Amino acid sequence: MKMIVQYLTVLLTLLTLSSANPPQMCLKMSPCGADCYSTCDNPCQCDVTRRGQLPFPLYGGECRSTGFCETPSPTLEECVEKGGAKCPTEMLSEMEVMERLTQFDYRIDVRSDEEWKAGHVNISLHTPGLATIPAVNYQHVLQGKEESSVLVYCRSGRRAFSAALNLLRYGFSTVYSLHTGGYPTLSNTIMQHSLQDPTTSPTKALCYLTGGSSVCPTPLPLSHIPSSSYLLSLGDHVTLVDVRPKSYTESLDGAVRVYDKKRRIKKFLKTVEEKRDTLVLFCEKGILAFSVAKHFIKLGWQGRVYFVDNGGYNELRELFRRHY
Ligand SMILES: *[C@@H]1O[C@H](CO)[C@@H](O)[C@H](O)[C@H]1NC(C)=O
């Protein structure tokens, strides 16, 4: 009898192991807390074990032993036509995205590897396939960013919308979706609006698109700075440069003050070396830091120059306080 029980146990273990790889649909997070998510007409057998641990702000539905049964999600067309309360993601056009490109905490490209390689917004994250694969599979990229505002883009708008829904299911709450196009139409829009007059300097949006270049300082959005030591790891000789006006009396420890006039900027540039030094400019919000950084480039600085964006002194001071 004992033998038979043991035999049955082994058999059961083998059976369980053979079904250990659930289909991807089953890997979505659900409010039931299981690593499982399903629609009512496509239930997947899954273990509802971690009940109630995960947020699920998007849809109504109910927990069942087969998973979470979601009420139907709106389609892209419904969101575009009706918008408003029923639509869980804000739908934006290229023009709107261009105007706000630098203000999202993160920009997420959900196109394939090949499309990404052919061109993408430099200051963005890449989660190829997020339109069809649950966001939990991209935890290495997404974890800890759930409270941030994110823009999702693809090529035509369709994948971005599905990916946006997946982010909401995962626990994001502020998700924007570029729905009238994507890359490269967004890229064209930004180029056109940045280069209408060849003598004007690049817009911030263009610098987010291209990253650091012969005309652009490298954007460093505050949301991308995990700690003060990260700033110091940007190069072997990092110089923090406070470009706020003289009227701000306090600065960060070790930061160099470079305010107003060209003469001072030139004088400062003589003290640093292109090959050796990495400059990280900051102000209060990122506007002055961007324009002074562009000025450095105009004056001939060819070394690495970053500008802290979407914040500055106050947020950095907080980081330095926490990490020292
Ligand atoms: C942004 O551009 C820089 C410089 O060209 C490059 O080293 C970096 O890998 C780019 N980042 C992304 C995400 O494309």
PDB file of C-alpha atoms and ligand atoms in Angstrom, residues 116 119-126 207-213 218, ligand 1:
ATOM      1  CA  TRP A 116      14.090  50.022 -32.713  1.00  0.00           C
ATOM      2  CA  GLY A 119      15.629  54.539 -35.164  1.00  0.00           C
ATOM      3  CA  HIS A 120      13.970  55.482 -31.898  1.00  0.00           C
ATOM      4  CA  VAL A 121      13.634  58.271 -29.367  1.00  0.00           C
ATOM      5  CA  ASN A 122      17.005  58.241 -27.652  1.00  0.00           C
ATOM      6  CA  ILE A 123      15.703  59.063 -24.187  1.00  0.00           C
ATOM      7  CA  SER A 124      13.331  56.118 -24.070  1.00  0.00           C
ATOM      8  CA  LEU A 125      12.987  52.547 -22.839  1.00  0.00           C
ATOM      9  CA  HIS A 126      12.445  49.563 -25.092  1.00  0.00           C
ATOM     10  CA  CYS A 207      17.622  66.572 -27.997  1.00  0.00           C
ATOM     11  CA  TYR A 208      15.423  63.890 -26.417  1.00  0.00           C
ATOM     12  CA  LEU A 209      14.999  62.430 -29.899  1.00  0.00           C
ATOM     13  CA  THR A 210      18.688  62.379 -30.818  1.00  0.00           C
ATOM     14  CA  GLY A 211      20.366  62.277 -27.436  1.00  0.00           C
ATOM     15  CA  GLY A 212      23.678  64.080 -27.067  1.00  0.00           C
ATOM     16  CA  SER A 213      24.987  65.231 -30.457  1.00  0.00           C
ATOM     17  CA  THR A 218      22.509  65.099 -23.298  1.00  0.00           C
TER      18      THR A 218
HETATM   19  C1  LIG B   1      21.435  57.455 -26.979  1.00  0.00           C
HETATM   20  O1  LIG B   1      22.515  57.978 -27.714  1.00  0.00           O
HETATM   21  C2  LIG B   1      23.788  57.674 -27.158  1.00  0.00           C
HETATM   22  C3  LIG B   1      24.823  58.461 -27.959  1.00  0.00           C
HETATM   23  O2  LIG B   1      24.601  58.378 -29.318  1.00  0.00           O
HETATM   24  C4  LIG B   1      24.007  56.183 -27.163  1.00  0.00           C
HETATM   25  O3  LIG B   1      25.262  55.852 -26.616  1.00  0.00           O
HETATM   26  C5  LIG B   1      22.905  55.518 -26.361  1.00  0.00           C
HETATM   27  O4  LIG B   1      23.026  54.134 -26.419  1.00  0.00           O
HETATM   28  C6  LIG B   1      21.546  55.936 -26.902  1.00  0.00           C
HETATM   29  N1  LIG B   1      20.517  55.395 -26.039  1.00  0.00           N
HETATM   30  C7  LIG B   1      19.458  54.786 -26.524  1.00  0.00           C
HETATM   31  C8  LIG B   1      18.469  54.276 -25.539  1.00  0.00           C
HETATM   32  O5  LIG B   1      19.275  54.656 -27.710  1.00  0.00           O
END
